[in-house]
Amino acid sequence: MRGKHSIQNILVFLIFSIFAILSLVLVAVGIKFYTNISSRVDTNSEIRNTIAYLENKIRSNDYDGGIEVVNVDGKDVLLLTNEGNSGFKTAIYVDDGKLKEYLADSNDIKLGYGDTIANVDNMTADKTGNNINIRIKCDNKNYYIQKSLNTGAL
């Protein structure tokens, strides 16, 4: 009789051990999925905020002479002139993987200065007539902003 009880105890302990190990594996897999999803949500949120920021800057400076695209040291710079032509211009550019905004005095644009807006890999911009095209590269994905400016519209 005594041997029968010890076999039952061993089986109960074995079943409990398997249950505990599988529970830990399930928790570990759940943590991995959660961190991946959380990381993607953060990245998507940051790129959405970056695009919204740029679109709002374009909208708020959509008047004659308000938006220029210039090339400084091989980098495209979105140059926004404050309405009222106070002599100050806002330069938006990417430097060392960061989208930056710099308040420049006239056309004296110095890369490396300014406030960091977001982490992006690269930005290219061009303005043709009343159309502005901006490509932002972030995490090896390209995002595009294409706007038709109202400047010069009848």
PDB file of C-alpha atoms in Angstrom:
ATOM      1  CA  MET A   1       0.000   0.000   0.000  1.00  0.00           C
ATOM      2  CA  ARG A   2       2.794   2.340   0.841  1.00  0.00           C
ATOM      3  CA  GLY A   3       4.319   2.096  -2.670  1.00  0.00           C
ATOM      4  CA  LYS A   4       0.976   2.952  -4.258  1.00  0.00           C
ATOM      5  CA  HIS A   5       0.740   6.211  -2.255  1.00  0.00           C
ATOM      6  CA  SER A   6       4.282   7.261  -3.162  1.00  0.00           C
ATOM      7  CA  ILE A   7       3.572   6.711  -6.881  1.00  0.00           C
ATOM      8  CA  GLN A   8       0.404   8.796  -6.568  1.00  0.00           C
ATOM      9  CA  ASN A   9       2.343  11.546  -4.785  1.00  0.00           C
ATOM     10  CA  ILE A  10       5.016  11.519  -7.468  1.00  0.00           C
ATOM     11  CA  LEU A  11       2.375  11.761 -10.226  1.00  0.00           C
ATOM     12  CA  VAL A  12       0.631  14.661  -8.461  1.00  0.00           C
ATOM     13  CA  PHE A  13       3.973  16.440  -8.049  1.00  0.00           C
ATOM     14  CA  LEU A  14       4.833  15.766 -11.706  1.00  0.00           C
ATOM     15  CA  ILE A  15       1.492  17.142 -12.954  1.00  0.00           C
ATOM     16  CA  PHE A  16       1.866  20.205 -10.728  1.00  0.00           C
ATOM     17  CA  SER A  17       5.429  20.775 -12.000  1.00  0.00           C
ATOM     18  CA  ILE A  18       4.332  20.541 -15.645  1.00  0.00           C
ATOM     19  CA  PHE A  19       1.495  22.996 -14.948  1.00  0.00           C
ATOM     20  CA  ALA A  20       3.903  25.456 -13.260  1.00  0.00           C
ATOM     21  CA  ILE A  21       6.460  25.241 -16.091  1.00  0.00           C
ATOM     22  CA  LEU A  22       3.807  25.728 -18.782  1.00  0.00           C
ATOM     23  CA  SER A  23       2.385  28.686 -16.852  1.00  0.00           C
ATOM     24  CA  LEU A  24       5.819  30.336 -16.747  1.00  0.00           C
ATOM     25  CA  VAL A  25       6.315  29.708 -20.482  1.00  0.00           C
ATOM     26  CA  LEU A  26       2.915  31.263 -21.197  1.00  0.00           C
ATOM     27  CA  VAL A  27       3.783  34.341 -19.114  1.00  0.00           C
ATOM     28  CA  ALA A  28       7.158  34.704 -20.869  1.00  0.00           C
ATOM     29  CA  VAL A  29       5.538  34.483 -24.319  1.00  0.00           C
ATOM     30  CA  GLY A  30       2.891  37.012 -23.257  1.00  0.00           C
ATOM     31  CA  ILE A  31       5.566  39.443 -22.064  1.00  0.00           C
ATOM     32  CA  LYS A  32       7.397  39.165 -25.387  1.00  0.00           C
ATOM     33  CA  PHE A  33       4.206  39.830 -27.383  1.00  0.00           C
ATOM     34  CA  TYR A  34       3.288  42.763 -25.137  1.00  0.00           C
ATOM     35  CA  THR A  35       6.698  44.426 -25.474  1.00  0.00           C
ATOM     36  CA  ASN A  36       6.652  43.997 -29.283  1.00  0.00           C
ATOM     37  CA  ILE A  37       3.168  45.459 -29.567  1.00  0.00           C
ATOM     38  CA  SER A  38       3.997  48.277 -27.162  1.00  0.00           C
ATOM     39  CA  SER A  39       7.133  49.150 -29.127  1.00  0.00           C
ATOM     40  CA  ARG A  40       5.211  49.262 -32.417  1.00  0.00           C
ATOM     41  CA  VAL A  41       2.491  51.432 -30.876  1.00  0.00           C
ATOM     42  CA  ASP A  42       5.123  53.877 -29.580  1.00  0.00           C
ATOM     43  CA  THR A  43       6.850  54.037 -32.967  1.00  0.00           C
ATOM     44  CA  ASN A  44       3.560  54.556 -34.821  1.00  0.00           C
ATOM     45  CA  SER A  45       2.512  57.236 -32.365  1.00  0.00           C
ATOM     46  CA  GLU A  46       5.815  59.073 -32.745  1.00  0.00           C
ATOM     47  CA  ILE A  47       5.673  59.046 -36.550  1.00  0.00           C
ATOM     48  CA  ARG A  48       2.015  60.160 -36.534  1.00  0.00           C
ATOM     49  CA  ASN A  49       2.905  63.039 -34.215  1.00  0.00           C
ATOM     50  CA  THR A  50       5.878  63.961 -36.402  1.00  0.00           C
ATOM     51  CA  ILE A  51       3.743  64.014 -39.553  1.00  0.00           C
ATOM     52  CA  ALA A  52       1.017  66.024 -37.803  1.00  0.00           C
ATOM     53  CA  TYR A  53       3.644  68.491 -36.544  1.00  0.00           C
ATOM     54  CA  LEU A  54       5.045  69.023 -40.040  1.00  0.00           C
ATOM     55  CA  GLU A  55       1.585  69.324 -41.616  1.00  0.00           C
ATOM     56  CA  ASN A  56       0.557  71.925 -39.025  1.00  0.00           C
ATOM     57  CA  LYS A  57       3.762  73.892 -39.600  1.00  0.00           C
ATOM     58  CA  ILE A  58       3.087  73.861 -43.345  1.00  0.00           C
ATOM     59  CA  ARG A  59      -0.560  74.883 -42.844  1.00  0.00           C
ATOM     60  CA  SER A  60       0.316  77.719 -40.484  1.00  0.00           C
ATOM     61  CA  ASN A  61       2.917  79.148 -42.890  1.00  0.00           C
ATOM     62  CA  ASP A  62       0.880  78.721 -46.065  1.00  0.00           C
ATOM     63  CA  TYR A  63       1.110  82.262 -47.403  1.00  0.00           C
ATOM     64  CA  ASP A  64       3.182  83.897 -50.111  1.00  0.00           C
ATOM     65  CA  GLY A  65       6.872  83.482 -49.225  1.00  0.00           C
ATOM     66  CA  GLY A  66       6.110  81.527 -46.064  1.00  0.00           C
ATOM     67  CA  ILE A  67       7.622  78.178 -47.064  1.00  0.00           C
ATOM     68  CA  GLU A  68      10.937  77.446 -48.744  1.00  0.00           C
ATOM     69  CA  VAL A  69      13.030  74.311 -49.143  1.00  0.00           C
ATOM     70  CA  VAL A  70      16.768  74.958 -49.100  1.00  0.00           C
ATOM     71  CA  ASN A  71      19.806  72.715 -49.054  1.00  0.00           C
ATOM     72  CA  VAL A  72      22.340  73.342 -46.289  1.00  0.00           C
ATOM     73  CA  ASP A  73      25.445  71.169 -46.111  1.00  0.00           C
ATOM     74  CA  GLY A  74      23.753  68.508 -48.252  1.00  0.00           C
ATOM     75  CA  LYS A  75      20.627  68.342 -46.084  1.00  0.00           C
ATOM     76  CA  ASP A  76      17.147  69.477 -47.046  1.00  0.00           C
ATOM     77  CA  VAL A  77      15.860  72.176 -44.725  1.00  0.00           C
ATOM     78  CA  LEU A  78      12.250  73.298 -44.521  1.00  0.00           C
ATOM     79  CA  LEU A  79      12.513  77.063 -44.007  1.00  0.00           C
ATOM     80  CA  LEU A  80       9.403  78.789 -42.660  1.00  0.00           C
ATOM     81  CA  THR A  81       9.200  82.567 -42.569  1.00  0.00           C
ATOM     82  CA  ASN A  82       7.167  84.076 -39.752  1.00  0.00           C
ATOM     83  CA  GLU A  83       4.225  86.088 -40.993  1.00  0.00           C
ATOM     84  CA  GLY A  84       4.954  89.765 -40.716  1.00  0.00           C
ATOM     85  CA  ASN A  85       8.533  89.128 -41.905  1.00  0.00           C
ATOM     86  CA  SER A  86      10.175  89.834 -38.540  1.00  0.00           C
ATOM     87  CA  GLY A  87      13.474  88.559 -39.938  1.00  0.00           C
ATOM     88  CA  PHE A  88      13.318  85.274 -38.076  1.00  0.00           C
ATOM     89  CA  LYS A  89      12.832  81.976 -39.850  1.00  0.00           C
ATOM     90  CA  THR A  90      12.094  78.546 -38.499  1.00  0.00           C
ATOM     91  CA  ALA A  91      14.370  75.852 -39.925  1.00  0.00           C
ATOM     92  CA  ILE A  92      13.219  72.233 -39.707  1.00  0.00           C
ATOM     93  CA  TYR A  93      15.783  69.590 -40.636  1.00  0.00           C
ATOM     94  CA  VAL A  94      17.205  66.187 -39.668  1.00  0.00           C
ATOM     95  CA  ASP A  95      20.593  65.988 -37.980  1.00  0.00           C
ATOM     96  CA  ASP A  96      22.114  62.859 -36.399  1.00  0.00           C
ATOM     97  CA  GLY A  97      18.833  60.935 -36.574  1.00  0.00           C
ATOM     98  CA  LYS A  98      16.774  63.693 -34.967  1.00  0.00           C
ATOM     99  CA  LEU A  99      14.207  66.022 -36.500  1.00  0.00           C
ATOM    100  CA  LYS A 100      15.099  69.471 -35.200  1.00  0.00           C
ATOM    101  CA  GLU A 101      13.525  72.903 -35.189  1.00  0.00           C
ATOM    102  CA  TYR A 102      15.773  75.943 -35.078  1.00  0.00           C
ATOM    103  CA  LEU A 103      14.770  79.604 -34.962  1.00  0.00           C
ATOM    104  CA  ALA A 104      17.228  81.243 -37.345  1.00  0.00           C
ATOM    105  CA  ASP A 105      18.046  84.893 -37.792  1.00  0.00           C
ATOM    106  CA  SER A 106      17.314  85.554 -41.476  1.00  0.00           C
ATOM    107  CA  ASN A 107      19.063  82.960 -43.680  1.00  0.00           C
ATOM    108  CA  ASP A 108      21.823  82.139 -41.165  1.00  0.00           C
ATOM    109  CA  ILE A 109      20.993  78.448 -40.691  1.00  0.00           C
ATOM    110  CA  LYS A 110      23.298  76.454 -38.456  1.00  0.00           C
ATOM    111  CA  LEU A 111      22.778  72.720 -38.446  1.00  0.00           C
ATOM    112  CA  GLY A 112      23.174  70.995 -35.119  1.00  0.00           C
ATOM    113  CA  TYR A 113      21.284  73.630 -33.188  1.00  0.00           C
ATOM    114  CA  GLY A 114      17.658  73.687 -32.175  1.00  0.00           C
ATOM    115  CA  ASP A 115      15.136  71.640 -30.289  1.00  0.00           C
ATOM    116  CA  THR A 116      14.691  67.940 -30.981  1.00  0.00           C
ATOM    117  CA  ILE A 117      11.193  67.168 -32.211  1.00  0.00           C
ATOM    118  CA  ALA A 118      11.397  63.445 -32.969  1.00  0.00           C
ATOM    119  CA  ASN A 119      13.724  60.589 -33.820  1.00  0.00           C
ATOM    120  CA  VAL A 120      13.826  60.045 -37.586  1.00  0.00           C
ATOM    121  CA  ASP A 121      16.488  58.598 -39.861  1.00  0.00           C
ATOM    122  CA  ASN A 122      16.239  61.047 -42.741  1.00  0.00           C
ATOM    123  CA  MET A 123      14.085  63.723 -44.357  1.00  0.00           C
ATOM    124  CA  THR A 124      14.017  64.909 -47.933  1.00  0.00           C
ATOM    125  CA  ALA A 125      11.885  67.788 -49.146  1.00  0.00           C
ATOM    126  CA  ASP A 126      11.231  69.610 -52.366  1.00  0.00           C
ATOM    127  CA  LYS A 127       8.912  72.403 -53.408  1.00  0.00           C
ATOM    128  CA  THR A 128       7.748  72.705 -56.989  1.00  0.00           C
ATOM    129  CA  GLY A 129       5.395  75.579 -57.622  1.00  0.00           C
ATOM    130  CA  ASN A 130       2.596  75.288 -55.074  1.00  0.00           C
ATOM    131  CA  ASN A 131       3.340  71.649 -54.235  1.00  0.00           C
ATOM    132  CA  ILE A 132       5.529  70.519 -51.389  1.00  0.00           C
ATOM    133  CA  ASN A 133       6.694  66.918 -50.982  1.00  0.00           C
ATOM    134  CA  ILE A 134       8.371  65.626 -47.845  1.00  0.00           C
ATOM    135  CA  ARG A 135       9.680  62.097 -47.306  1.00  0.00           C
ATOM    136  CA  ILE A 136      10.502  60.992 -43.785  1.00  0.00           C
ATOM    137  CA  LYS A 137      12.424  57.783 -43.191  1.00  0.00           C
ATOM    138  CA  CYS A 138      11.981  56.201 -39.788  1.00  0.00           C
ATOM    139  CA  ASP A 139      12.867  52.630 -38.812  1.00  0.00           C
ATOM    140  CA  ASN A 140      13.562  51.758 -42.481  1.00  0.00           C
ATOM    141  CA  LYS A 141      10.049  52.821 -43.527  1.00  0.00           C
ATOM    142  CA  ASN A 142       9.236  55.796 -45.717  1.00  0.00           C
ATOM    143  CA  TYR A 143       6.392  58.179 -44.900  1.00  0.00           C
ATOM    144  CA  TYR A 144       5.265  60.871 -47.317  1.00  0.00           C
ATOM    145  CA  ILE A 145       3.636  64.253 -46.927  1.00  0.00           C
ATOM    146  CA  GLN A 146       2.329  65.775 -50.129  1.00  0.00           C
ATOM    147  CA  LYS A 147       0.616  69.134 -49.828  1.00  0.00           C
ATOM    148  CA  SER A 148      -0.729  71.536 -52.365  1.00  0.00           C
ATOM    149  CA  LEU A 149      -0.245  75.002 -50.931  1.00  0.00           C
ATOM    150  CA  ASN A 150      -3.056  77.524 -51.083  1.00  0.00           C
ATOM    151  CA  THR A 151      -0.595  80.309 -51.761  1.00  0.00           C
ATOM    152  CA  GLY A 152      -1.386  81.806 -55.119  1.00  0.00           C
ATOM    153  CA  ALA A 153      -4.801  80.147 -55.264  1.00  0.00           C
ATOM    154  CA  LEU A 154      -7.518  82.297 -56.764  1.00  0.00           C
TER     155      LEU A 154
END
